[in-house]
Amino acid sequence: MKLLYYPGCTIKRNALEYERTSLAVLNKLGIDVIELDKWYCCGALYSLAIDDLMKHLGAVRTLVKAQVQSRNTGTNDLLTLCPMCFNVLKRVNKLLIENPDNLETIAKFMDEEEPYNVGVNVYHIVEILSNNIEKLKENIVKDLNGVNIAVYYGCTLLRPKEIAIDDPEHPWIIEKLIEDLGGKIVDYPFKSECCGSYQVLINRDIVYDKSGTIINEASTRGADLIVTVCPLCYYNLKITLKNMKRPPKAKIVYISELLAYLLGLDKVLSTETKALLENVFSQAGKNV
Amino acid sequence: MSSQKTVVESSPKGSRTVRIYFMGRAYEVPEGLTIMKALEYAGYRLIRGVGCRGGFCGACPTAYRLPGEYKLRIGLACQTIVQDGMHLVILPYSPMEKPKYDLEKLKADAGDVLRIFPEVSRCVSCNTCTKACPQGLEVMDAVQAILRGDLAKAANLIFDCISCGLCSLRCPAEIRHVHLFQLVRRLYGKYILPKAKHLEERVKEIQEGKYEEELKKLMSMAIEDLKKLYSQREIEKA
C-alpha cells in the first residue's frame, strides 16, 4: 500500500514526535509513505466565506501537487496526521468536487499549475490504521491488558459530519482500534469537546478550564492514558495537566506513540515518552 | 490616453525603432536597447531606479505589459530589451521600514521570525510573489518554508534575491519580503551553516594583535612605496 503524505507546518515545527512515531508505525505495517515534494500551508482553518476562494489556494495547490505526484507513484490517496490539515484539505476538496464553477475560477487564477481534476482522496492516519487493524494485531509485541484508555478526538476530525471520519456525536473508531488490540476503553462524555484551541494564544485560562474538564472527567472514570491525535489538543492537554494543582494520574500521549510502544518501536519514542508509557504500563498491571 | 499620441521622434535616421510607452507616454527608440538605455536615449536622466546596470543590485525593477496581453511581466530595466508596443513603469522601491532586532538574541526558528514579521502567516499561497520575481526565484515556496520553520530551505531558495521589492509590492498578504529574507539569510548564516574554522582562527589572530605591527608599518609608508608593494603582492599562495 502506498500513500502520498502531506505533513503540514505544525507537524514539522511542534509535533516532530507525532510524525516520527506515525511514520514508523505505518512503515512497520508495510505502508509506503511518500512525502509530497512540494506542499503549502493548508490555511489551518477552512474559510467559511463563500466568495473568498483566495483562502483555499494553499490547499488547492497542495492537492494539485498530490495529483502531479500521483502519476509517478500510482496512488491518489493523501495521508494527513494533523486533524486541522485533514479538515481543511478534505473540505476544500469537497468544495471543488461539488462546485465546478469555483474549481474553474481557481484554475484560471492558478494558470501556472496544471488544472486540478478532483481525483485526490484525503485521509487521516486514524482511518488508515483502522483499515489495517489485522496487520496491527499481527505486529504488536506488548500486551495492552490492564491499561485504561480514554480517547480524546477534539473537533476537526468529526465536524462537520460531511467530512467526519466517524459518527460526530458518538465516535468509536479509535476506541474500536484499541479494543481490537486488546485494550480497555474508558468512555466519557467529553471526547469531542473543544480543548480551548487557539485561545491558548489569547487567554490560557479558557484552555485550562476546557482541557481541565476533559482530563478530570476521563481520570475520574479511571483513565490511565488519554490518547489524542491532534498537535494542538495534545499541547493544550499537556500544559493544562502541568498547570493543575492536583494533577490526576492520567497521562497524555498521541495514538502513534502508544502504537509505536506496542509495536516495540522504542527507538522512535523520546526518552520522556518511553518512560511515561513504561510507567503507566507497569503501574496499571499492579493496580488491576 | 491623449499623451500616447504624442510620439517623441528622436531616433537616428535609418535605424529601426520600436515604440514603447513609459508611464503612458509614447517614445520611439532604437530596437535592441535595454529599457534603461532606451529611457536615457529618450532623454530621461535616471537618478533613482538605477544602480549597477549589471542585473545585480536590484535598483531598477520594472513592470510591463506587451500588446494584447493581460499578463503583467517583470524585469530589470538594465537587463530587459525593449519590445514594440511595451507599456512599462520602473518601480524602484517598496515602502517599508526595516525592523530592528538583535541577531544575538534570536533563534533560527519560525517563532522568532514570525514575531518580527507576523504577516508571514497571512500567506495564502497565491504565488503572485513568485510571478513578480525578476530573478525567477520560488518566492512563495521560500515564504512557506519559513512558515514551517525550515529556514535552511528558505535561505537556499532566496540566495539569489536582489532585494528589489517587487514581490513585496505585489503580495496580497503585505509580506515585507525584502527584510524578511535578509533576516532569514542572517539566521541561516549565523546559526545553521557550519562555522568556517579558518575564519575563526583568523579573527582570533586579528584580535590578538598579530597584524598590528605590519598594519602600522603600512600606514606610515610613502604612497609610492605602497603602490609598489601592492603591485608586487603575492595574490594566491601556490
PDB file of C-alpha atoms in Angstrom, chain A residues 1-285:
ATOM      1  CA  MET A   1       0.000   0.000   0.000  1.00  0.00           C
ATOM      2  CA  LYS A   2       1.264   3.426  -0.965  1.00  0.00           C
ATOM      3  CA  LEU A   3       0.226   6.809   0.408  1.00  0.00           C
ATOM      4  CA  LEU A   4       1.172  10.329  -0.557  1.00  0.00           C
ATOM      5  CA  TYR A   5       1.843  12.343   2.577  1.00  0.00           C
ATOM      6  CA  TYR A   6       1.083  15.949   3.472  1.00  0.00           C
ATOM      7  CA  PRO A   7       2.789  16.824   6.782  1.00  0.00           C
ATOM      8  CA  GLY A   8       1.655  20.411   7.390  1.00  0.00           C
ATOM      9  CA  CYS A   9       3.536  23.171   9.177  1.00  0.00           C
ATOM     10  CA  THR A  10       2.676  22.238  12.777  1.00  0.00           C
ATOM     11  CA  ILE A  11       3.827  18.668  12.312  1.00  0.00           C
ATOM     12  CA  LYS A  12       7.194  19.924  11.086  1.00  0.00           C
ATOM     13  CA  ARG A  13       7.550  22.546  13.797  1.00  0.00           C
ATOM     14  CA  ASN A  14       5.886  21.383  17.002  1.00  0.00           C
ATOM     15  CA  ALA A  15       4.865  17.758  16.597  1.00  0.00           C
ATOM     16  CA  LEU A  16       8.005  16.008  15.416  1.00  0.00           C
ATOM     17  CA  GLU A  17       7.471  13.005  17.699  1.00  0.00           C
ATOM     18  CA  TYR A  18       3.924  12.580  16.364  1.00  0.00           C
ATOM     19  CA  GLU A  19       5.333  12.455  12.851  1.00  0.00           C
ATOM     20  CA  ARG A  20       8.265  10.211  13.743  1.00  0.00           C
ATOM     21  CA  THR A  21       6.117   7.662  15.559  1.00  0.00           C
ATOM     22  CA  SER A  22       3.306   7.774  12.967  1.00  0.00           C
ATOM     23  CA  LEU A  23       5.668   7.138  10.069  1.00  0.00           C
ATOM     24  CA  ALA A  24       7.433   4.361  11.991  1.00  0.00           C
ATOM     25  CA  VAL A  25       4.101   2.641  12.741  1.00  0.00           C
ATOM     26  CA  LEU A  26       2.950   2.864   9.097  1.00  0.00           C
ATOM     27  CA  ASN A  27       6.331   1.591   7.948  1.00  0.00           C
ATOM     28  CA  LYS A  28       6.033  -1.371  10.309  1.00  0.00           C
ATOM     29  CA  LEU A  29       2.661  -2.171   8.717  1.00  0.00           C
ATOM     30  CA  GLY A  30       4.335  -2.216   5.298  1.00  0.00           C
ATOM     31  CA  ILE A  31       2.734   1.029   4.125  1.00  0.00           C
ATOM     32  CA  ASP A  32       4.885   3.090   1.806  1.00  0.00           C
ATOM     33  CA  VAL A  33       4.551   6.774   2.749  1.00  0.00           C
ATOM     34  CA  ILE A  34       5.780   9.326   0.206  1.00  0.00           C
ATOM     35  CA  GLU A  35       6.029  12.942   1.390  1.00  0.00           C
ATOM     36  CA  LEU A  36       4.974  15.421  -1.292  1.00  0.00           C
ATOM     37  CA  ASP A  37       7.980  17.145  -2.904  1.00  0.00           C
ATOM     38  CA  LYS A  38       6.128  20.426  -2.606  1.00  0.00           C
ATOM     39  CA  TRP A  39       3.347  21.351  -0.227  1.00  0.00           C
ATOM     40  CA  TYR A  40       1.885  24.532   1.201  1.00  0.00           C
ATOM     41  CA  CYS A  41       0.201  25.717   4.402  1.00  0.00           C
ATOM     42  CA  CYS A  42      -3.379  24.420   4.276  1.00  0.00           C
ATOM     43  CA  GLY A  43      -4.636  27.634   5.875  1.00  0.00           C
ATOM     44  CA  ALA A  44      -5.218  25.922   9.262  1.00  0.00           C
ATOM     45  CA  LEU A  45      -8.879  26.953   9.329  1.00  0.00           C
ATOM     46  CA  TYR A  46     -11.313  26.326   6.493  1.00  0.00           C
ATOM     47  CA  SER A  47     -12.578  29.669   5.253  1.00  0.00           C
ATOM     48  CA  LEU A  48     -16.368  29.849   5.521  1.00  0.00           C
ATOM     49  CA  ALA A  49     -16.789  32.969   3.386  1.00  0.00           C
ATOM     50  CA  ILE A  50     -18.323  31.547   0.220  1.00  0.00           C
ATOM     51  CA  ASP A  51     -16.899  34.232  -2.065  1.00  0.00           C
ATOM     52  CA  ASP A  52     -13.359  34.123  -0.683  1.00  0.00           C
ATOM     53  CA  LEU A  53     -11.701  31.467  -2.821  1.00  0.00           C
ATOM     54  CA  MET A  54      -8.282  33.045  -2.215  1.00  0.00           C
ATOM     55  CA  LYS A  55      -8.109  31.425   1.256  1.00  0.00           C
ATOM     56  CA  HIS A  56      -8.370  27.983  -0.339  1.00  0.00           C
ATOM     57  CA  LEU A  57      -5.396  28.402  -2.668  1.00  0.00           C
ATOM     58  CA  GLY A  58      -2.817  26.794  -0.374  1.00  0.00           C
ATOM     59  CA  ALA A  59      -4.940  23.671  -0.026  1.00  0.00           C
ATOM     60  CA  VAL A  60      -5.759  23.547  -3.764  1.00  0.00           C
ATOM     61  CA  ARG A  61      -2.091  23.922  -4.646  1.00  0.00           C
ATOM     62  CA  THR A  62      -1.225  21.016  -2.351  1.00  0.00           C
ATOM     63  CA  LEU A  63      -3.962  18.901  -3.993  1.00  0.00           C
ATOM     64  CA  VAL A  64      -2.510  19.767  -7.415  1.00  0.00           C
ATOM     65  CA  LYS A  65       0.977  18.735  -6.256  1.00  0.00           C
ATOM     66  CA  ALA A  66      -0.528  15.460  -4.975  1.00  0.00           C
ATOM     67  CA  GLN A  67      -2.174  14.972  -8.380  1.00  0.00           C
ATOM     68  CA  VAL A  68       1.179  15.550 -10.127  1.00  0.00           C
ATOM     69  CA  GLN A  69       2.939  13.054  -7.853  1.00  0.00           C
ATOM     70  CA  SER A  70       0.130  10.518  -8.131  1.00  0.00           C
ATOM     71  CA  ARG A  71       1.247   9.855 -11.720  1.00  0.00           C
ATOM     72  CA  ASN A  72       4.674   8.501 -10.832  1.00  0.00           C
ATOM     73  CA  THR A  73       3.682   6.898  -7.524  1.00  0.00           C
ATOM     74  CA  GLY A  74       0.470   5.210  -8.612  1.00  0.00           C
ATOM     75  CA  THR A  75      -1.637   6.396  -5.679  1.00  0.00           C
ATOM     76  CA  ASN A  76      -4.221   9.170  -5.320  1.00  0.00           C
ATOM     77  CA  ASP A  77      -4.501   8.760  -1.556  1.00  0.00           C
ATOM     78  CA  LEU A  78      -3.192  11.638   0.521  1.00  0.00           C
ATOM     79  CA  LEU A  79      -2.312  10.991   4.167  1.00  0.00           C
ATOM     80  CA  THR A  80      -2.559  13.682   6.848  1.00  0.00           C
ATOM     81  CA  LEU A  81      -1.618  13.495  10.530  1.00  0.00           C
ATOM     82  CA  CYS A  82      -2.851  16.857  11.770  1.00  0.00           C
ATOM     83  CA  PRO A  83      -6.665  16.895  12.050  1.00  0.00           C
ATOM     84  CA  MET A  84      -6.778  20.577  11.133  1.00  0.00           C
ATOM     85  CA  CYS A  85      -4.896  19.953   7.887  1.00  0.00           C
ATOM     86  CA  PHE A  86      -7.148  16.943   7.272  1.00  0.00           C
ATOM     87  CA  ASN A  87     -10.233  19.086   7.870  1.00  0.00           C
ATOM     88  CA  VAL A  88      -9.171  21.916   5.565  1.00  0.00           C
ATOM     89  CA  LEU A  89      -7.832  19.713   2.751  1.00  0.00           C
ATOM     90  CA  LYS A  90     -10.874  17.443   2.779  1.00  0.00           C
ATOM     91  CA  ARG A  91     -13.335  20.331   2.871  1.00  0.00           C
ATOM     92  CA  VAL A  92     -11.585  22.215   0.086  1.00  0.00           C
ATOM     93  CA  ASN A  93     -11.520  19.007  -1.965  1.00  0.00           C
ATOM     94  CA  LYS A  94     -15.249  18.603  -1.335  1.00  0.00           C
ATOM     95  CA  LEU A  95     -15.928  22.216  -2.288  1.00  0.00           C
ATOM     96  CA  LEU A  96     -14.114  21.732  -5.596  1.00  0.00           C
ATOM     97  CA  ILE A  97     -15.911  18.460  -6.345  1.00  0.00           C
ATOM     98  CA  GLU A  98     -19.317  19.988  -5.658  1.00  0.00           C
ATOM     99  CA  ASN A  99     -18.748  23.417  -7.215  1.00  0.00           C
ATOM    100  CA  PRO A 100     -17.213  23.109 -10.688  1.00  0.00           C
ATOM    101  CA  ASP A 101     -17.557  26.874 -11.193  1.00  0.00           C
ATOM    102  CA  ASN A 102     -15.335  27.538  -8.170  1.00  0.00           C
ATOM    103  CA  LEU A 103     -12.885  24.971  -9.478  1.00  0.00           C
ATOM    104  CA  GLU A 104     -12.809  26.777 -12.814  1.00  0.00           C
ATOM    105  CA  THR A 105     -12.267  30.183 -11.205  1.00  0.00           C
ATOM    106  CA  ILE A 106      -9.359  28.811  -9.202  1.00  0.00           C
ATOM    107  CA  ALA A 107      -7.909  27.005 -12.224  1.00  0.00           C
ATOM    108  CA  LYS A 108      -7.981  30.223 -14.228  1.00  0.00           C
ATOM    109  CA  PHE A 109      -6.260  32.110 -11.435  1.00  0.00           C
ATOM    110  CA  MET A 110      -3.610  29.411 -10.882  1.00  0.00           C
ATOM    111  CA  ASP A 111      -2.769  29.153 -14.564  1.00  0.00           C
ATOM    112  CA  GLU A 112       0.860  28.352 -13.757  1.00  0.00           C
ATOM    113  CA  GLU A 113      -0.290  24.995 -12.346  1.00  0.00           C
ATOM    114  CA  GLU A 114      -1.989  22.151 -14.165  1.00  0.00           C
ATOM    115  CA  PRO A 115      -5.787  22.064 -13.639  1.00  0.00           C
ATOM    116  CA  TYR A 116      -6.967  20.022 -10.674  1.00  0.00           C
ATOM    117  CA  ASN A 117      -9.069  17.011 -11.679  1.00  0.00           C
ATOM    118  CA  VAL A 118     -10.581  16.464  -8.188  1.00  0.00           C
ATOM    119  CA  GLY A 119      -9.148  12.934  -8.074  1.00  0.00           C
ATOM    120  CA  VAL A 120      -7.220  13.041  -4.794  1.00  0.00           C
ATOM    121  CA  ASN A 121      -8.604  11.294  -1.692  1.00  0.00           C
ATOM    122  CA  VAL A 122      -7.749  12.906   1.645  1.00  0.00           C
ATOM    123  CA  TYR A 123      -7.281  10.549   4.612  1.00  0.00           C
ATOM    124  CA  HIS A 124      -6.405  10.896   8.256  1.00  0.00           C
ATOM    125  CA  ILE A 125      -3.970   8.395   9.763  1.00  0.00           C
ATOM    126  CA  VAL A 126      -6.704   7.031  12.082  1.00  0.00           C
ATOM    127  CA  GLU A 127      -8.646   5.845   9.015  1.00  0.00           C
ATOM    128  CA  ILE A 128      -5.527   4.150   7.635  1.00  0.00           C
ATOM    129  CA  LEU A 129      -4.755   2.444  10.944  1.00  0.00           C
ATOM    130  CA  SER A 130      -8.351   1.343  11.285  1.00  0.00           C
ATOM    131  CA  ASN A 131      -8.266  -0.212   7.810  1.00  0.00           C
ATOM    132  CA  ASN A 132      -5.073  -2.063   8.692  1.00  0.00           C
ATOM    133  CA  ILE A 133      -6.141  -3.450  12.040  1.00  0.00           C
ATOM    134  CA  GLU A 134      -5.228  -7.031  11.125  1.00  0.00           C
ATOM    135  CA  LYS A 135      -1.653  -6.029  10.364  1.00  0.00           C
ATOM    136  CA  LEU A 136      -1.504  -4.096  13.644  1.00  0.00           C
ATOM    137  CA  LYS A 137      -2.722  -7.163  15.542  1.00  0.00           C
ATOM    138  CA  GLU A 138      -0.087  -9.324  13.863  1.00  0.00           C
ATOM    139  CA  ASN A 139       2.713  -6.981  14.788  1.00  0.00           C
ATOM    140  CA  ILE A 140       2.116  -5.897  18.377  1.00  0.00           C
ATOM    141  CA  VAL A 141       4.664  -7.234  20.812  1.00  0.00           C
ATOM    142  CA  LYS A 142       3.378  -5.718  24.051  1.00  0.00           C
ATOM    143  CA  ASP A 143       0.226  -6.551  25.952  1.00  0.00           C
ATOM    144  CA  LEU A 144      -2.359  -3.797  26.478  1.00  0.00           C
ATOM    145  CA  ASN A 145      -4.033  -5.713  29.266  1.00  0.00           C
ATOM    146  CA  GLY A 146      -4.938  -3.633  32.265  1.00  0.00           C
ATOM    147  CA  VAL A 147      -4.289  -0.116  30.987  1.00  0.00           C
ATOM    148  CA  ASN A 148      -7.429   2.024  30.984  1.00  0.00           C
ATOM    149  CA  ILE A 149      -7.525   4.219  27.928  1.00  0.00           C
ATOM    150  CA  ALA A 150      -9.711   7.238  27.200  1.00  0.00           C
ATOM    151  CA  VAL A 151      -9.746   8.655  23.678  1.00  0.00           C
ATOM    152  CA  TYR A 152      -9.842  12.370  23.020  1.00  0.00           C
ATOM    153  CA  TYR A 153     -10.811  13.254  19.422  1.00  0.00           C
ATOM    154  CA  GLY A 154     -11.064  17.035  19.539  1.00  0.00           C
ATOM    155  CA  CYS A 155     -13.138  18.851  16.944  1.00  0.00           C
ATOM    156  CA  THR A 156     -11.792  18.774  13.451  1.00  0.00           C
ATOM    157  CA  LEU A 157     -11.789  15.029  12.735  1.00  0.00           C
ATOM    158  CA  LEU A 158     -15.515  14.891  13.447  1.00  0.00           C
ATOM    159  CA  ARG A 159     -17.019  18.157  12.308  1.00  0.00           C
ATOM    160  CA  PRO A 160     -18.720  18.949  10.019  1.00  0.00           C
ATOM    161  CA  LYS A 161     -20.281  15.499   9.645  1.00  0.00           C
ATOM    162  CA  GLU A 162     -19.842  15.513   5.845  1.00  0.00           C
ATOM    163  CA  ILE A 163     -16.095  15.035   6.213  1.00  0.00           C
ATOM    164  CA  ALA A 164     -16.052  13.280   9.605  1.00  0.00           C
ATOM    165  CA  ILE A 165     -14.006  10.078   9.978  1.00  0.00           C
ATOM    166  CA  ASP A 166     -16.750   8.647  12.221  1.00  0.00           C
ATOM    167  CA  ASP A 167     -20.127   9.470  13.799  1.00  0.00           C
ATOM    168  CA  PRO A 168     -19.552  13.007  15.106  1.00  0.00           C
ATOM    169  CA  GLU A 169     -21.823  12.504  18.118  1.00  0.00           C
ATOM    170  CA  HIS A 170     -20.657   9.029  19.119  1.00  0.00           C
ATOM    171  CA  PRO A 171     -17.238   8.406  17.604  1.00  0.00           C
ATOM    172  CA  TRP A 172     -15.832   4.936  18.289  1.00  0.00           C
ATOM    173  CA  ILE A 173     -13.257   4.401  15.534  1.00  0.00           C
ATOM    174  CA  ILE A 174     -10.194   4.873  17.782  1.00  0.00           C
ATOM    175  CA  GLU A 175     -11.814   3.009  20.693  1.00  0.00           C
ATOM    176  CA  LYS A 176     -12.534   0.090  18.353  1.00  0.00           C
ATOM    177  CA  LEU A 177      -8.925   0.069  17.227  1.00  0.00           C
ATOM    178  CA  ILE A 178      -7.695  -0.071  20.813  1.00  0.00           C
ATOM    179  CA  GLU A 179     -10.268  -2.707  21.781  1.00  0.00           C
ATOM    180  CA  ASP A 180      -9.267  -4.837  18.807  1.00  0.00           C
ATOM    181  CA  LEU A 181      -5.704  -4.709  20.103  1.00  0.00           C
ATOM    182  CA  GLY A 182      -6.944  -5.918  23.487  1.00  0.00           C
ATOM    183  CA  GLY A 183      -7.174  -2.568  25.260  1.00  0.00           C
ATOM    184  CA  LYS A 184      -9.670  -1.430  27.877  1.00  0.00           C
ATOM    185  CA  ILE A 185     -11.677   1.667  26.999  1.00  0.00           C
ATOM    186  CA  VAL A 186     -12.842   4.332  29.420  1.00  0.00           C
ATOM    187  CA  ASP A 187     -15.865   6.017  27.873  1.00  0.00           C
ATOM    188  CA  TYR A 188     -16.694   9.589  28.909  1.00  0.00           C
ATOM    189  CA  PRO A 189     -18.853  12.387  27.512  1.00  0.00           C
ATOM    190  CA  PHE A 190     -16.203  14.991  26.618  1.00  0.00           C
ATOM    191  CA  LYS A 191     -14.173  13.255  23.925  1.00  0.00           C
ATOM    192  CA  SER A 192     -15.209  15.683  21.197  1.00  0.00           C
ATOM    193  CA  GLU A 193     -15.493  18.793  23.377  1.00  0.00           C
ATOM    194  CA  CYS A 194     -13.233  21.707  22.453  1.00  0.00           C
ATOM    195  CA  CYS A 195      -9.840  21.749  24.237  1.00  0.00           C
ATOM    196  CA  GLY A 196      -9.701  25.540  24.086  1.00  0.00           C
ATOM    197  CA  SER A 197      -7.942  25.547  20.737  1.00  0.00           C
ATOM    198  CA  TYR A 198      -6.218  28.802  19.730  1.00  0.00           C
ATOM    199  CA  GLN A 199      -7.369  30.508  22.917  1.00  0.00           C
ATOM    200  CA  VAL A 200      -4.026  29.242  24.195  1.00  0.00           C
ATOM    201  CA  LEU A 201      -2.528  32.291  22.488  1.00  0.00           C
ATOM    202  CA  ILE A 202      -5.057  34.743  23.884  1.00  0.00           C
ATOM    203  CA  ASN A 203      -6.377  33.523  27.222  1.00  0.00           C
ATOM    204  CA  ARG A 204      -4.825  30.406  28.718  1.00  0.00           C
ATOM    205  CA  ASP A 205      -7.451  30.211  31.442  1.00  0.00           C
ATOM    206  CA  ILE A 206     -10.007  29.200  28.826  1.00  0.00           C
ATOM    207  CA  VAL A 207      -7.742  26.314  27.820  1.00  0.00           C
ATOM    208  CA  TYR A 208      -7.097  25.321  31.459  1.00  0.00           C
ATOM    209  CA  ASP A 209     -10.848  25.314  32.034  1.00  0.00           C
ATOM    210  CA  LYS A 210     -11.868  23.384  28.887  1.00  0.00           C
ATOM    211  CA  SER A 211      -8.969  20.916  28.859  1.00  0.00           C
ATOM    212  CA  GLY A 212      -9.145  20.563  32.655  1.00  0.00           C
ATOM    213  CA  THR A 213     -12.746  19.363  32.413  1.00  0.00           C
ATOM    214  CA  ILE A 214     -11.755  16.776  29.803  1.00  0.00           C
ATOM    215  CA  ILE A 215      -8.784  15.462  31.780  1.00  0.00           C
ATOM    216  CA  ASN A 216     -10.660  15.366  35.101  1.00  0.00           C
ATOM    217  CA  GLU A 217     -13.665  13.530  33.693  1.00  0.00           C
ATOM    218  CA  ALA A 218     -11.544  10.918  31.938  1.00  0.00           C
ATOM    219  CA  SER A 219      -9.438  10.471  35.086  1.00  0.00           C
ATOM    220  CA  THR A 220     -12.408  10.230  37.429  1.00  0.00           C
ATOM    221  CA  ARG A 221     -13.657   7.375  35.288  1.00  0.00           C
ATOM    222  CA  GLY A 222     -10.350   5.617  35.740  1.00  0.00           C
ATOM    223  CA  ALA A 223      -8.276   6.526  32.682  1.00  0.00           C
ATOM    224  CA  ASP A 224      -4.538   5.830  32.946  1.00  0.00           C
ATOM    225  CA  LEU A 225      -3.917   7.214  29.480  1.00  0.00           C
ATOM    226  CA  ILE A 226      -5.645   9.829  27.355  1.00  0.00           C
ATOM    227  CA  VAL A 227      -4.911   9.171  23.712  1.00  0.00           C
ATOM    228  CA  THR A 228      -5.150  12.006  21.200  1.00  0.00           C
ATOM    229  CA  VAL A 229      -4.407  12.670  17.543  1.00  0.00           C
ATOM    230  CA  CYS A 230      -4.103  16.459  17.239  1.00  0.00           C
ATOM    231  CA  PRO A 231      -0.955  18.509  17.926  1.00  0.00           C
ATOM    232  CA  LEU A 232      -2.956  21.449  19.284  1.00  0.00           C
ATOM    233  CA  CYS A 233      -5.150  19.275  21.545  1.00  0.00           C
ATOM    234  CA  TYR A 234      -2.023  17.456  22.712  1.00  0.00           C
ATOM    235  CA  TYR A 235      -0.312  20.728  23.533  1.00  0.00           C
ATOM    236  CA  ASN A 236      -3.320  22.143  25.361  1.00  0.00           C
ATOM    237  CA  LEU A 237      -3.947  18.973  27.375  1.00  0.00           C
ATOM    238  CA  LYS A 238      -0.277  18.752  28.329  1.00  0.00           C
ATOM    239  CA  ILE A 239       0.058  22.351  29.530  1.00  0.00           C
ATOM    240  CA  THR A 240      -3.228  22.013  31.424  1.00  0.00           C
ATOM    241  CA  LEU A 241      -2.055  18.843  33.170  1.00  0.00           C
ATOM    242  CA  LYS A 242       1.183  20.604  34.083  1.00  0.00           C
ATOM    243  CA  ASN A 243      -0.749  23.590  35.445  1.00  0.00           C
ATOM    244  CA  MET A 244      -3.122  21.549  37.625  1.00  0.00           C
ATOM    245  CA  LYS A 245      -2.700  21.955  41.389  1.00  0.00           C
ATOM    246  CA  ARG A 246      -3.579  18.320  41.988  1.00  0.00           C
ATOM    247  CA  PRO A 247      -2.926  16.605  38.671  1.00  0.00           C
ATOM    248  CA  PRO A 248      -4.798  13.298  38.236  1.00  0.00           C
ATOM    249  CA  LYS A 249      -2.940  10.122  37.261  1.00  0.00           C
ATOM    250  CA  ALA A 250      -3.949  10.162  33.583  1.00  0.00           C
ATOM    251  CA  LYS A 251      -1.131  10.776  31.122  1.00  0.00           C
ATOM    252  CA  ILE A 252      -1.446  12.174  27.605  1.00  0.00           C
ATOM    253  CA  VAL A 253       0.042  10.549  24.504  1.00  0.00           C
ATOM    254  CA  TYR A 254      -0.508  10.527  20.767  1.00  0.00           C
ATOM    255  CA  ILE A 255      -2.156   7.366  19.425  1.00  0.00           C
ATOM    256  CA  SER A 256       1.003   6.864  17.335  1.00  0.00           C
ATOM    257  CA  GLU A 257       3.199   6.960  20.437  1.00  0.00           C
ATOM    258  CA  LEU A 258       1.066   4.282  22.100  1.00  0.00           C
ATOM    259  CA  LEU A 259       1.121   2.146  18.938  1.00  0.00           C
ATOM    260  CA  ALA A 260       4.877   2.581  18.468  1.00  0.00           C
ATOM    261  CA  TYR A 261       5.311   1.371  22.060  1.00  0.00           C
ATOM    262  CA  LEU A 262       3.033  -1.627  21.479  1.00  0.00           C
ATOM    263  CA  LEU A 263       4.857  -2.483  18.259  1.00  0.00           C
ATOM    264  CA  GLY A 264       8.207  -2.380  20.043  1.00  0.00           C
ATOM    265  CA  LEU A 265       9.424   0.619  18.082  1.00  0.00           C
ATOM    266  CA  ASP A 266      11.056   2.068  21.193  1.00  0.00           C
ATOM    267  CA  LYS A 267      13.812   3.849  19.337  1.00  0.00           C
ATOM    268  CA  VAL A 268      11.416   6.353  17.747  1.00  0.00           C
ATOM    269  CA  LEU A 269       9.993   7.337  21.148  1.00  0.00           C
ATOM    270  CA  SER A 270      11.576  10.178  23.080  1.00  0.00           C
ATOM    271  CA  THR A 271      13.115   9.118  26.394  1.00  0.00           C
ATOM    272  CA  GLU A 272      10.405  11.086  28.176  1.00  0.00           C
ATOM    273  CA  THR A 273       7.512   9.414  26.334  1.00  0.00           C
ATOM    274  CA  LYS A 274       9.066   5.982  26.672  1.00  0.00           C
ATOM    275  CA  ALA A 275       9.497   6.428  30.423  1.00  0.00           C
ATOM    276  CA  LEU A 276       5.942   7.743  30.703  1.00  0.00           C
ATOM    277  CA  LEU A 277       4.487   4.753  28.859  1.00  0.00           C
ATOM    278  CA  GLU A 278       6.632   2.224  30.743  1.00  0.00           C
ATOM    279  CA  ASN A 279       5.485   3.750  33.994  1.00  0.00           C
ATOM    280  CA  VAL A 280       1.789   3.679  33.027  1.00  0.00           C
ATOM    281  CA  PHE A 281       2.019   0.082  31.820  1.00  0.00           C
ATOM    282  CA  SER A 282       3.842  -1.181  34.919  1.00  0.00           C
ATOM    283  CA  GLN A 283       1.541   0.671  37.375  1.00  0.00           C
ATOM    284  CA  ALA A 284      -1.660  -0.391  35.599  1.00  0.00           C
ATOM    285  CA  GLY A 285      -0.671  -4.032  35.774  1.00  0.00           C
TER     286      GLY A 285
END
